[in-house]
Short mmCIF file of C-alpha atoms in Angstrom, two decimals:
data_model
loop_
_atom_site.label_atom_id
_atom_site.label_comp_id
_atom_site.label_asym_id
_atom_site.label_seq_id
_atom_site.Cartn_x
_atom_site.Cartn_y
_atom_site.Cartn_z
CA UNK A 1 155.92 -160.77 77.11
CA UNK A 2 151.94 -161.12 76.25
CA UNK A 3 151.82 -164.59 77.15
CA UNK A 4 153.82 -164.16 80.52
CA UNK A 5 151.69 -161.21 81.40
CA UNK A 6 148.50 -163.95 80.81
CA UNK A 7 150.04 -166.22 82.73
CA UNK A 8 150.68 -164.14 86.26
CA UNK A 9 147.43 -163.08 86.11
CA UNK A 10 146.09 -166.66 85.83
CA UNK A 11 148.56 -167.33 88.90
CA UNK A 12 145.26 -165.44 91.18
CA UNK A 13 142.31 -165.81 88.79
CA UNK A 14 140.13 -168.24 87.60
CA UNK A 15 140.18 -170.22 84.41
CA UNK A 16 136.51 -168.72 83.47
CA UNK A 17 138.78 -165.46 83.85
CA UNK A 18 142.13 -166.51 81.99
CA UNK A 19 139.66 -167.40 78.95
CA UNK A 20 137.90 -164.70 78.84
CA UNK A 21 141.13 -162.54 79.12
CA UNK A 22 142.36 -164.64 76.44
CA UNK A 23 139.55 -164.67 74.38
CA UNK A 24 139.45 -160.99 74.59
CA UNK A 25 142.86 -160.46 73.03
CA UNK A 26 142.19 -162.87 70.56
CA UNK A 27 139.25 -161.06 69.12
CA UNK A 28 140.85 -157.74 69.19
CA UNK A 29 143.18 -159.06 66.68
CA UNK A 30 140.06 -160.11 64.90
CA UNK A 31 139.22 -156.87 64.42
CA UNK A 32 142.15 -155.41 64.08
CA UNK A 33 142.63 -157.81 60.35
CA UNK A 34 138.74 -156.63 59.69
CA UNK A 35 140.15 -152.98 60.19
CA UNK A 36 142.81 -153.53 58.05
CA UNK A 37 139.99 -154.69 55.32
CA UNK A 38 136.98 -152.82 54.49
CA UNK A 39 135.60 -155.60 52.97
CA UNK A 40 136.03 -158.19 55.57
CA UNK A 41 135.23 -156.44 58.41
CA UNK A 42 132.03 -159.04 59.16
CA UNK A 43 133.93 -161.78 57.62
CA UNK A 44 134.94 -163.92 60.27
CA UNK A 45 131.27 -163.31 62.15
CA UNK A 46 130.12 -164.17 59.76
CA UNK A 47 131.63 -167.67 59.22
CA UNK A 48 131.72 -168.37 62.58
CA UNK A 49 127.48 -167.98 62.29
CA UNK A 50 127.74 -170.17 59.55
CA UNK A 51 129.53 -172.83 61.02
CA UNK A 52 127.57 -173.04 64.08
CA UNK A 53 124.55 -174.13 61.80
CA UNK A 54 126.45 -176.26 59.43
CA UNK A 55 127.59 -178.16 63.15
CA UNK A 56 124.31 -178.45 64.62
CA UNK A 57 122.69 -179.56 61.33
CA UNK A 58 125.22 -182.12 61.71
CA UNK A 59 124.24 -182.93 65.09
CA UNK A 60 127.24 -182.78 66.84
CA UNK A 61 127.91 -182.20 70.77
CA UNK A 62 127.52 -178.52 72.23
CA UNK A 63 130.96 -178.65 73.30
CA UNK A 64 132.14 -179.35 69.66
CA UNK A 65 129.61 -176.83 68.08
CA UNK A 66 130.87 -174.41 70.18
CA UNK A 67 134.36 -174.68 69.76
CA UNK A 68 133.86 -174.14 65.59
CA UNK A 69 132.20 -171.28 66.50
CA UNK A 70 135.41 -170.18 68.02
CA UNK A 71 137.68 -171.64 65.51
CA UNK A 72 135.59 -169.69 62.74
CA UNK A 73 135.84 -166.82 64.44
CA UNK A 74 139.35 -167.28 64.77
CA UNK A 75 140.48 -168.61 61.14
CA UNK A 76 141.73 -165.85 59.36
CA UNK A 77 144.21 -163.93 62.51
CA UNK A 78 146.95 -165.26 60.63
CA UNK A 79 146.64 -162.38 57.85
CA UNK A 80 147.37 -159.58 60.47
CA UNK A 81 150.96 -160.66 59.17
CA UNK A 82 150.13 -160.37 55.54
CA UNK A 83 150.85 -156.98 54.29
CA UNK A 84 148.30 -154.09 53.35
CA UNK A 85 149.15 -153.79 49.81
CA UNK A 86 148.95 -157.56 49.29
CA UNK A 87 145.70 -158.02 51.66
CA UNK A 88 144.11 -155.18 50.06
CA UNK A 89 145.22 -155.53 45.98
CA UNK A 90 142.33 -154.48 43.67
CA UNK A 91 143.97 -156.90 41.02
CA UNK A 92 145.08 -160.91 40.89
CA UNK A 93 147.71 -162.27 43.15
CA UNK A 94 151.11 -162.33 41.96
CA UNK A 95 152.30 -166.01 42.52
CA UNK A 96 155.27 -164.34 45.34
CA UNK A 97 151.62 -162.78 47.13
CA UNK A 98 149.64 -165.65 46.71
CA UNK A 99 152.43 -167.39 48.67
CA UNK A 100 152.30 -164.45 51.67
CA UNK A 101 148.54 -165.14 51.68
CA UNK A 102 148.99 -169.06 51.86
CA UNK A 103 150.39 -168.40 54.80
CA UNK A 104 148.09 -167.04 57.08
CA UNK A 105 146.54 -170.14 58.44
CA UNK A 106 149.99 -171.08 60.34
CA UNK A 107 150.44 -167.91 61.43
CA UNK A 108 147.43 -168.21 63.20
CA UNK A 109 148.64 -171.53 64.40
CA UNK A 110 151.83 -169.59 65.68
CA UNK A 111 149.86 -166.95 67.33
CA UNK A 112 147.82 -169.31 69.01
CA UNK A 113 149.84 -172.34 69.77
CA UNK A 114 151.30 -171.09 73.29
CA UNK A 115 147.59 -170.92 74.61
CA UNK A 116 146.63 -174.19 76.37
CA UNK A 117 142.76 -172.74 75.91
CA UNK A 118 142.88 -172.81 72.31
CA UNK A 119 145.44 -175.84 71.56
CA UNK A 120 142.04 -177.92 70.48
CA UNK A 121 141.25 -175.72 67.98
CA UNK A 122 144.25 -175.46 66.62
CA UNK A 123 143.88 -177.97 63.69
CA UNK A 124 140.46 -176.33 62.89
CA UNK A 125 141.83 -173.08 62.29
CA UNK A 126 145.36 -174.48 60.34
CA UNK A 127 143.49 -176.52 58.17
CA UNK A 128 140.38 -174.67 57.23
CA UNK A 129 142.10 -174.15 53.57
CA UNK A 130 143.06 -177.96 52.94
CA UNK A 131 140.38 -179.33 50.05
CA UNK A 132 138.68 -182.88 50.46
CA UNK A 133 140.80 -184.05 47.08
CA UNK A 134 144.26 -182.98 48.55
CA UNK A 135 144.79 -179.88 46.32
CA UNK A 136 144.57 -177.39 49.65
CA UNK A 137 147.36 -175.70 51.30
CA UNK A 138 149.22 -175.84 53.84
CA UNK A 139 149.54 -179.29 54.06
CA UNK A 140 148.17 -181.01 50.97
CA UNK A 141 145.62 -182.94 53.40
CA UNK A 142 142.67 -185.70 51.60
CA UNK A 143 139.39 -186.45 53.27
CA UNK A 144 138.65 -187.11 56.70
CA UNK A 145 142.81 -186.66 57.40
CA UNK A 146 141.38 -182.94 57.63
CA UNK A 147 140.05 -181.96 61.27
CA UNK A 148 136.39 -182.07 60.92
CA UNK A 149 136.10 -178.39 62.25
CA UNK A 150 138.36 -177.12 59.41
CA UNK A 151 136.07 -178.64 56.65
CA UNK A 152 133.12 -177.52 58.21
CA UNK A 153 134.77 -173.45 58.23
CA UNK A 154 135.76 -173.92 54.68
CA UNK A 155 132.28 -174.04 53.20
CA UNK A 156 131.24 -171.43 56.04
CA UNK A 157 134.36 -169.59 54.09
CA UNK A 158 133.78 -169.86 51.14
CA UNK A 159 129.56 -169.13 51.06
CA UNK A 160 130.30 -165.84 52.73
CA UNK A 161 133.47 -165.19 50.52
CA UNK A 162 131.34 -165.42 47.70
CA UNK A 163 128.30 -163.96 48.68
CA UNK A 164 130.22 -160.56 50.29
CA UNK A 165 131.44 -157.68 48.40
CA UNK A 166 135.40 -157.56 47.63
CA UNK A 167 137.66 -154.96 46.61
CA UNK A 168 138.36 -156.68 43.35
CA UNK A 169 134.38 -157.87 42.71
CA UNK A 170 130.32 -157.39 44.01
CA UNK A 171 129.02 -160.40 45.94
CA UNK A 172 127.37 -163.47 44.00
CA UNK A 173 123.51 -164.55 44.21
CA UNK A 174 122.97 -167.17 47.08
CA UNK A 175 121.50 -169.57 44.68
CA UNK A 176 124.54 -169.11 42.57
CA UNK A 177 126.81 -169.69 45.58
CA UNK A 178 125.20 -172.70 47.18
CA UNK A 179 125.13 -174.03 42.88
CA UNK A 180 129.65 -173.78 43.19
CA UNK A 181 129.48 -175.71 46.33
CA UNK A 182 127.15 -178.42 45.19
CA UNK A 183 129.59 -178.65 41.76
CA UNK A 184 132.71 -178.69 44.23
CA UNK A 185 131.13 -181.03 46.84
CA UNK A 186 133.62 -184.62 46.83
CA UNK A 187 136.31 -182.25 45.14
CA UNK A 188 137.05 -178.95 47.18
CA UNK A 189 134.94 -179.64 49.75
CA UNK A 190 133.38 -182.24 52.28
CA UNK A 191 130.26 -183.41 50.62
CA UNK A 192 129.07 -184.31 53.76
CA UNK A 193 129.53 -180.63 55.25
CA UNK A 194 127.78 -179.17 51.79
CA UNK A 195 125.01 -181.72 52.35
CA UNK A 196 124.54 -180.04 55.87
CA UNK A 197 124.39 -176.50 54.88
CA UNK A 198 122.54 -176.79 51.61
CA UNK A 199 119.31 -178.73 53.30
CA UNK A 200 119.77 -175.49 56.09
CA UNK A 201 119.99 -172.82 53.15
CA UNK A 202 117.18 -174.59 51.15
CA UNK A 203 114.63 -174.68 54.40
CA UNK A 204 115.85 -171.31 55.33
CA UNK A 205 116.39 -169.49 52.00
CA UNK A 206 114.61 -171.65 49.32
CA UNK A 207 110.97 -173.84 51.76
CA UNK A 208 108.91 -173.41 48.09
CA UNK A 209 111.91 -174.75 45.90
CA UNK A 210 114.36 -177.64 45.78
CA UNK A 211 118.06 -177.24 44.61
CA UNK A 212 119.17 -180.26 42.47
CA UNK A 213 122.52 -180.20 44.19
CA UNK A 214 122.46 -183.98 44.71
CA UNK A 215 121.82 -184.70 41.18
CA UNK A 216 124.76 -182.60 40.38
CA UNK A 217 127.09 -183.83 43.10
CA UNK A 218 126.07 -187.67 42.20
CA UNK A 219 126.52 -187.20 37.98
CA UNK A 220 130.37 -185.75 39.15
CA UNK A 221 130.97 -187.78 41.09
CA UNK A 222 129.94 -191.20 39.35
CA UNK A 223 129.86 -190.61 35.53
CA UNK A 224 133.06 -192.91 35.04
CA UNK A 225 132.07 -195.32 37.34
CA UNK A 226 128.40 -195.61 35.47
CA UNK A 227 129.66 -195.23 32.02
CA UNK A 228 132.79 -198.14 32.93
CA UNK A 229 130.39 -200.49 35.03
CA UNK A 230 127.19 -200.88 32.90
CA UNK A 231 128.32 -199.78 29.77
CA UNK A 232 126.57 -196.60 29.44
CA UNK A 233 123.12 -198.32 30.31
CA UNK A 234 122.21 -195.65 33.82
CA UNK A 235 121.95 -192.57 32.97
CA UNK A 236 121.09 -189.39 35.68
CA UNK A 237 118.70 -186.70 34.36
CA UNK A 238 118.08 -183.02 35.70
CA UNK A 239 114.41 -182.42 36.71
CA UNK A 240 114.11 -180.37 33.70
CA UNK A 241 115.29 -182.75 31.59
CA UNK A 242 112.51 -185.34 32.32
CA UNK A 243 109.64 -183.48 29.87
CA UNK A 244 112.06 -184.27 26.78
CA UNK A 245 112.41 -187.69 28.04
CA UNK A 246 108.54 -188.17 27.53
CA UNK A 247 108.20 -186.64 24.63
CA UNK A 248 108.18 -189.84 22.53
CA UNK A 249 106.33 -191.61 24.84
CA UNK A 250 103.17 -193.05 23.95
CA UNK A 251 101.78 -193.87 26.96
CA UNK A 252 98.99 -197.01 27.80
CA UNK A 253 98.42 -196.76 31.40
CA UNK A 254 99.38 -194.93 34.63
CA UNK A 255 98.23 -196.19 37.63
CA UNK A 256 98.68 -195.14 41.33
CA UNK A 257 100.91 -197.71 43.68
CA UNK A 258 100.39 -197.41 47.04
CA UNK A 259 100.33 -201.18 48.15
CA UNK A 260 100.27 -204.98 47.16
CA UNK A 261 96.95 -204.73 45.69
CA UNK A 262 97.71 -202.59 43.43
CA UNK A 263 101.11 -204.40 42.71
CA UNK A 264 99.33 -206.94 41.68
CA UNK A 265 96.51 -205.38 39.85
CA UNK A 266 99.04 -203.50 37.93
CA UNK A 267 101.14 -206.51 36.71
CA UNK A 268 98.50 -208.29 35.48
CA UNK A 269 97.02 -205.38 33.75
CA UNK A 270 101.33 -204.85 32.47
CA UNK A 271 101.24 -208.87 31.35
CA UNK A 272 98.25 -207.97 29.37
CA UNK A 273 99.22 -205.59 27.44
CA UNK A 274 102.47 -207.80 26.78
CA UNK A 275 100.47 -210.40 25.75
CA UNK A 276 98.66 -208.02 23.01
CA UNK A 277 102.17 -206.47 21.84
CA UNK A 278 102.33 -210.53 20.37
CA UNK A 279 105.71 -210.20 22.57
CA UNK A 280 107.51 -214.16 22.29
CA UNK A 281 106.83 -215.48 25.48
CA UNK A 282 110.20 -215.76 26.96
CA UNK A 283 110.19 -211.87 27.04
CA UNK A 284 106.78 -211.57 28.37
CA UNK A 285 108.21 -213.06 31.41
CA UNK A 286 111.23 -211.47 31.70
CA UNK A 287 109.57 -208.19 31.27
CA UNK A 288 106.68 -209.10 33.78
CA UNK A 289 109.69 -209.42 36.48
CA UNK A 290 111.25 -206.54 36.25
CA UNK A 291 107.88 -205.02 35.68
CA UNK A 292 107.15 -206.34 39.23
CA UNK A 293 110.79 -205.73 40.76
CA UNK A 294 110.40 -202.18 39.44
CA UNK A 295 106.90 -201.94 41.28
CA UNK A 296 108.27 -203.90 44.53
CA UNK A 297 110.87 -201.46 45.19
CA UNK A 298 109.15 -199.02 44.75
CA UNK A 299 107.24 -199.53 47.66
CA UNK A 300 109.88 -200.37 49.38
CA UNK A 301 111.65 -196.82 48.98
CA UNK A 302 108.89 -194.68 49.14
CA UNK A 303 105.30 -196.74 49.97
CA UNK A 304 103.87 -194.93 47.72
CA UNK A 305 104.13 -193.60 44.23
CA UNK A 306 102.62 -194.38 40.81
CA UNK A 307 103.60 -196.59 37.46
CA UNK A 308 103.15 -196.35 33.94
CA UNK A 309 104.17 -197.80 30.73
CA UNK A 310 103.79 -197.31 26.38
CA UNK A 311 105.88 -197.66 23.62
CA UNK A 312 108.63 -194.57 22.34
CA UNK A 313 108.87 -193.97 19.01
CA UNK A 314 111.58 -196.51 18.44
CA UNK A 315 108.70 -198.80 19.13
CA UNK A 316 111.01 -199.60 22.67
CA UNK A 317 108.89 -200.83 25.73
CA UNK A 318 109.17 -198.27 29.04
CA UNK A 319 108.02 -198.46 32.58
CA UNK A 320 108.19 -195.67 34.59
CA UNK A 321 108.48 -195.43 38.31
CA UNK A 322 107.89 -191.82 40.28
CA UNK A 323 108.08 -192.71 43.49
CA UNK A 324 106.26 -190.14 46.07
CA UNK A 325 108.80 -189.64 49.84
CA UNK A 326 112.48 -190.44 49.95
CA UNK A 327 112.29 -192.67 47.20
CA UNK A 328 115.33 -194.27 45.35
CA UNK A 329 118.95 -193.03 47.58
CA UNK A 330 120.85 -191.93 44.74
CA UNK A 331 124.26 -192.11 47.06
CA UNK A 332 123.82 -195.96 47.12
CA UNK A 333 123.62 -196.12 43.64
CA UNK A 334 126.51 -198.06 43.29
CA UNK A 335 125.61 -200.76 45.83
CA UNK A 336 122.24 -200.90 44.27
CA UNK A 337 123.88 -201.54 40.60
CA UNK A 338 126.52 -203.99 42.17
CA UNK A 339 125.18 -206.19 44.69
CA UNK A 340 122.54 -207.81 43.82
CA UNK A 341 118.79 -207.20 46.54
CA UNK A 342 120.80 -204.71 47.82
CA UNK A 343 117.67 -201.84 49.47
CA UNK A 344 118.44 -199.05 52.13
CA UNK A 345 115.36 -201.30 53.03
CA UNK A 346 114.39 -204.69 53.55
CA UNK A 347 114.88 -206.72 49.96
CA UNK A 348 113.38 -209.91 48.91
CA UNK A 349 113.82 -209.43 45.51
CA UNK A 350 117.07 -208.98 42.97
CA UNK A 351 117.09 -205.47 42.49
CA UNK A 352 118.99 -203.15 39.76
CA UNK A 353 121.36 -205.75 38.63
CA UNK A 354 118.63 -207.86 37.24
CA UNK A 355 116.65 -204.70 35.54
CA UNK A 356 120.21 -203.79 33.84
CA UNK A 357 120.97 -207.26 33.34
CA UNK A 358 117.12 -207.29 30.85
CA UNK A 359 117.04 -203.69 29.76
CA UNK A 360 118.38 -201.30 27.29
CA UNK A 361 118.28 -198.17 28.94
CA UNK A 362 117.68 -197.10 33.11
CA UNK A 363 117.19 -193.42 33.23
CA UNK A 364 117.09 -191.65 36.90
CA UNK A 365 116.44 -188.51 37.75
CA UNK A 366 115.32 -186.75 41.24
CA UNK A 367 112.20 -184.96 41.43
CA UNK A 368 110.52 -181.96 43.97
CA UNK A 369 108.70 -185.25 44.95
CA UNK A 370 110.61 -187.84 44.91
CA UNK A 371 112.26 -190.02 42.44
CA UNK A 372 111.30 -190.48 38.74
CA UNK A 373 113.07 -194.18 37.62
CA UNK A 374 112.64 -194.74 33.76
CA UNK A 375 113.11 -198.46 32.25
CA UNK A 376 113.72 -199.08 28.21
CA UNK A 377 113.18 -202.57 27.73
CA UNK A 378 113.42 -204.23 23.70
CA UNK A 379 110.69 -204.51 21.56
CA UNK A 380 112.25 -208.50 19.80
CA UNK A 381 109.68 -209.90 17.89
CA UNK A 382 106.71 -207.59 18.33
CA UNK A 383 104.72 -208.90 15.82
CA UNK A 384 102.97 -205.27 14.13
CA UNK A 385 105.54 -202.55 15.32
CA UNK A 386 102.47 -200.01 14.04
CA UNK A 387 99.70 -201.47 15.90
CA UNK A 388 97.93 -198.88 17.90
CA UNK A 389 98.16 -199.24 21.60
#
């Protein structure tokens, strides 16, 4: 009967005036779930606010931006057919509730569906429970199969889920929040969508600090592939963990790099102090290019930064690299380890697979600055391992 009654009046009215009608009705369903639930009442305002910035940090078209906003503020109408004592349970789901819950999103889909206004943001509002790895209900969808605006309302979701008082727990921390989403970025959720709304949160929330989501995010997501392709030789740091990294170092020189002259006044000073170690030759030159491919990429990542170098207490030779900008893109680490030149720049030289190929060890880590790139290199035939450098 509703939607008949919504169509004769659009038979004399506008469409500005059949949308608005519609969109009316639509909302006071909205708050008739948020009556229903104490602790949702500014739920779904909530997450719609919260996609609208995760969609313009994005940069996608008005029209688009907009009609997440409305999808958000649509997503959970479904659960005005979930029952009170299931919707509002101070306790865990019972697997027969968690099913009635599960449902909720095609509900909405049902409610909706008969609208020609809101057929396009249909798939935003079904889906906005799928998970990027295919573990989400209700279709078991992976990746970019889900509708953009559904991945985009299921970090909005789950922020304010987590950040809002429930029946059944208080609110989290932000910071502890925006931490779960980094951890489940590439697993429950878009890491392209958490990328979006973390850089908003952190120049909103956090201008003074830096999150080391990407760091996090990055070690998840390519410990096998690190451990299976170089045998263990990369390894990723946390900021903090850099200081203990250092500790052994005993360090010769640190020198600013901010262009070819000081390139090449570093390397010479670097080939010096090779030639003192009584390094054999062979090495010496070895060492002295990846010295100088460390160096050249450097500049070619960031333009500026500085290098230094020593011995650990293994007696092990290490350069160190913190670049000062962008710096090193940890996300193409794998087409930096594999292919050899490859740069998210201009390369001349032959890049990470010919520093793995010669070292022992290449440590990475990213910094409030920039990037801090650590190199072990072997200390073969060093003629006094105690000589004093």
């Amino acid at each position: 009967m509703e939607v008949k009654f919504l169509t004769q009046i659009g038979t004399g009215s506008s469409a500005t005036q059949v949308r608005e009608v519609l969109l009316a009705a639509v909302k006071a369903i909205v708050q008739a779930v948020g009556e229903r639930d104490r602790y949702t009442r500014h739920h779904s305002q909530n997450v719609a606010e919260y996609a609208k910035i995760i969609a313009r940090e994005l940069d996608l078209p008005s029209e688009q931006v907009e009609s997440i906003y409305l999808a958000a503020l649509f997503h959970d109408i479904g659960k005005i057919g979930v029952p009170d004592q299931v919707l509002n349970k101070p306790s865990k789901l019972e697997e027969n509730e968690l099913l009635l819950i599960r449902e909720h999103p095609l509900i909405a889909g049902r409610i909706l569906e008969s609208f020609g206004e809101f057929r396009d943001i249909l798939p935003a509002i079904t889906q906005h429970h799928e998970h990027w790895d295919g573990s989400g209900y209700p279709f078991g969808l992976i990746g970019e199969a889900i509708d953009l605006g559904a991945r985009i309302i299921a970090v909005a979701d789950a922020f304010d889920a987590m950040t809002s008082d429930r029946i059944y727990r208080p609110g989290m921390p932000q910071a502890q929040a925006i931490d779960i989403l980094s951890k489940g970025a590439g697993q429950q959720w878009d890491p392209r969508v958490v990328n979006a709304f973390i850089n908003w949160w952190e120049k909103t929330y956090n201008p003074r600090g830096r999150h080391d989501w990407q760091m996090k995010h990055i070690q998840t997501i390519y410990q096998n592939f690190l451990k299976d392709t170089t045998g263990g030789k990369v390894l990723l740091l946390d900021e903090k963990e850099i200081e203990q990294f250092l500790k052994p170092l005993q360090c010769f020189a640190e020198l600013p790099i901010e262009n070819g002259l000081h390139l090449s006044w570093s390397r010479q000073l670097f080939s010096d102090w090779l030639g003192e170690l009584g390094l054999d030759q062979v090495y010496q030159q070895t060492y002295q290019l990846v010295f100088s491919e460390l160096v050249s990429n450097m500049l070619k990542h960031a333009e500026k930064g500085t290098i230094q170098w020593g011995r650990n207490s293994a007696g092990e030779i290490v350069l160190i690299a913190n670049d000062q900008g962008q710096g090193f893109v940890l996300e193409k680490l794998p087409q930096s380890i594999m292919v050899s030149g490859f740069s998210t720049k201009k390369s001349l030289g032959w890049g990470l697979p010919f520093i793995l190929e010669h070292c022992r060890q290449l440590v990475i880590a990213k910094t409030e600055s920039g990037t801090f790139i650590a190199i072990k290199l072997g200390c073969e035939q060093i003629e006094d391992m105690g000589q004093t450098i």
